PDB file of C-alpha atoms in Angstrom:
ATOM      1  CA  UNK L   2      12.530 103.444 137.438  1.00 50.00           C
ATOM      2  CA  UNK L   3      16.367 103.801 137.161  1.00 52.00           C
ATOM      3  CA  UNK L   4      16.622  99.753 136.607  1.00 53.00           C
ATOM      4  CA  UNK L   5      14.219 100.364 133.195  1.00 64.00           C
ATOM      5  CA  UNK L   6      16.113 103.470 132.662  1.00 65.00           C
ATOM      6  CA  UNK L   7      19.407 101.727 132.231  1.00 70.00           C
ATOM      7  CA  UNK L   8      17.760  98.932 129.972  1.00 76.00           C
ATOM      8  CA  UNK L   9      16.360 101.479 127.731  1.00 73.00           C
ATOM      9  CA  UNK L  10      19.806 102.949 127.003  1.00 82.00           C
ATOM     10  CA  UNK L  11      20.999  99.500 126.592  1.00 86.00           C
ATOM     11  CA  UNK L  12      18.096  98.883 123.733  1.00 84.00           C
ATOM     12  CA  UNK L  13      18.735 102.343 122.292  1.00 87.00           C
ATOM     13  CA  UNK L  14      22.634 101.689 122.011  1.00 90.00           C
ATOM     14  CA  UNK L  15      21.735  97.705 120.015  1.00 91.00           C
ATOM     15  CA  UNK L  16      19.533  99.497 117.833  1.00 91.00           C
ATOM     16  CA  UNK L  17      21.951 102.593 116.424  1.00 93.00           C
ATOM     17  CA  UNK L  18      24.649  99.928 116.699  1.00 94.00           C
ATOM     18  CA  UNK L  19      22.270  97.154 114.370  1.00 95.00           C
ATOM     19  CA  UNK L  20      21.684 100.620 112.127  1.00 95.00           C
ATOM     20  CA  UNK L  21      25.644 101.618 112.115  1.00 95.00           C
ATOM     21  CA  UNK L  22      26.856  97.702 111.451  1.00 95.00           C
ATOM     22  CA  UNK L  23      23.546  97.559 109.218  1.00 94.00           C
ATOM     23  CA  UNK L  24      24.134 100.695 106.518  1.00 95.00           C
ATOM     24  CA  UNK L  25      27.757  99.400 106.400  1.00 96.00           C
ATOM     25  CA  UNK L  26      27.055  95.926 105.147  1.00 95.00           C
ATOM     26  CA  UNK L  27      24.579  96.958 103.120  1.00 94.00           C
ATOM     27  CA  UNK L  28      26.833 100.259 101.682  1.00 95.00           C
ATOM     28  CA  UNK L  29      29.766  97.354 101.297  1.00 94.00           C
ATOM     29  CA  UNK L  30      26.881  95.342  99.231  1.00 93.00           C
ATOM     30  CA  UNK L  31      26.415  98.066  96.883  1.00 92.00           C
ATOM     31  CA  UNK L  32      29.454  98.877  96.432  1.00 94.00           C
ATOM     32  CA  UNK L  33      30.837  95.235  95.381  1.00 92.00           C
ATOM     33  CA  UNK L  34      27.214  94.006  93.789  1.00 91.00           C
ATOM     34  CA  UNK L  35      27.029  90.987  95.979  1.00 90.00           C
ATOM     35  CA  UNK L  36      23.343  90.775  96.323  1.00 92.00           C
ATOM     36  CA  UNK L  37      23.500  88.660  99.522  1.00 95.00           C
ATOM     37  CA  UNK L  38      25.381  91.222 101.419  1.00 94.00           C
ATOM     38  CA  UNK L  39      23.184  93.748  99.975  1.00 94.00           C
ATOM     39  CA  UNK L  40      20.209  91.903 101.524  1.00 95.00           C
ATOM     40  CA  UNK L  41      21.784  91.304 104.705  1.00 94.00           C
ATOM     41  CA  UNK L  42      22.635  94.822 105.374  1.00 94.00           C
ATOM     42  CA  UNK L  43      19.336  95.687 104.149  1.00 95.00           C
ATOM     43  CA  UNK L  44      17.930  92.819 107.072  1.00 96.00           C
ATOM     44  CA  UNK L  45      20.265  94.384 109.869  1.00 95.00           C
ATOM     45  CA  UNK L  46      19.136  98.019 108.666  1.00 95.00           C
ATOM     46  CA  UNK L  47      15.528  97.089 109.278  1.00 95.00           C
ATOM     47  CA  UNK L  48      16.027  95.343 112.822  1.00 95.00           C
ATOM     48  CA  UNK L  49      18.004  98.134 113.567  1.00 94.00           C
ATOM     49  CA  UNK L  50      14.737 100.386 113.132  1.00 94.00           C
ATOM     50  CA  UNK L  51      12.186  97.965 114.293  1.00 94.00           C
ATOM     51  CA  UNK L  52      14.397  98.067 117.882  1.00 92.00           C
ATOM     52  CA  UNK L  53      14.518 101.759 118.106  1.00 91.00           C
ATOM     53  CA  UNK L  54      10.923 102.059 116.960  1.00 92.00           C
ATOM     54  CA  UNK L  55      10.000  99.774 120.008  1.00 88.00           C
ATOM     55  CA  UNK L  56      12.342 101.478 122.548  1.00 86.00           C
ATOM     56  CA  UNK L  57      10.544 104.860 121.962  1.00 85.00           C
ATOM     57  CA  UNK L  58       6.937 103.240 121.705  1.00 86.00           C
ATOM     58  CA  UNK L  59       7.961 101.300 125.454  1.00 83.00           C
ATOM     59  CA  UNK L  60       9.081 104.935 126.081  1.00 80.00           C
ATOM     60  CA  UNK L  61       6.343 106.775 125.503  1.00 82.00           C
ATOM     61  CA  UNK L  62       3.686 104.184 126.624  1.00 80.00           C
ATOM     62  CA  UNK L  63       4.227 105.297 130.349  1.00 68.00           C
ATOM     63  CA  UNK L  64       1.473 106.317 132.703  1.00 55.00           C
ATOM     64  CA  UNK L  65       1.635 109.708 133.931  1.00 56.00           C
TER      65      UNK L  65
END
């Protein structure tokens, strides 16, 4: 249990870092109307959410 606990935290710190690093590219994007960066950001925004979305369904999905 405290081996899966430590990989969890490790999941949920790559996915807020993918959403931090994410909202910045795509924020930097906007801000210079560079389309590809805007994309890119908007790419690393989404993994970002599809990770933490995944740590709290393997979260959750434990038997009592």
């Amino acid at each position: 249990m405290a081996a899966n606990s430590g990989s969890l935290l490790v999941n949920k710190l790559t996915a807020i870092g993918f959403l931090v690093v994410g909202f910045l590219i795509l924020a930097s994007g906007y801000r210079y109307g560079s389309t590809s960066t805007l994309l890119g950001g908007c790419l690393i925004l989404i993994i970002g959410v599809i990770l933490l979305i995944l740590k709290i369904a393997r979260r959750n999905n434990g038997t009592p």
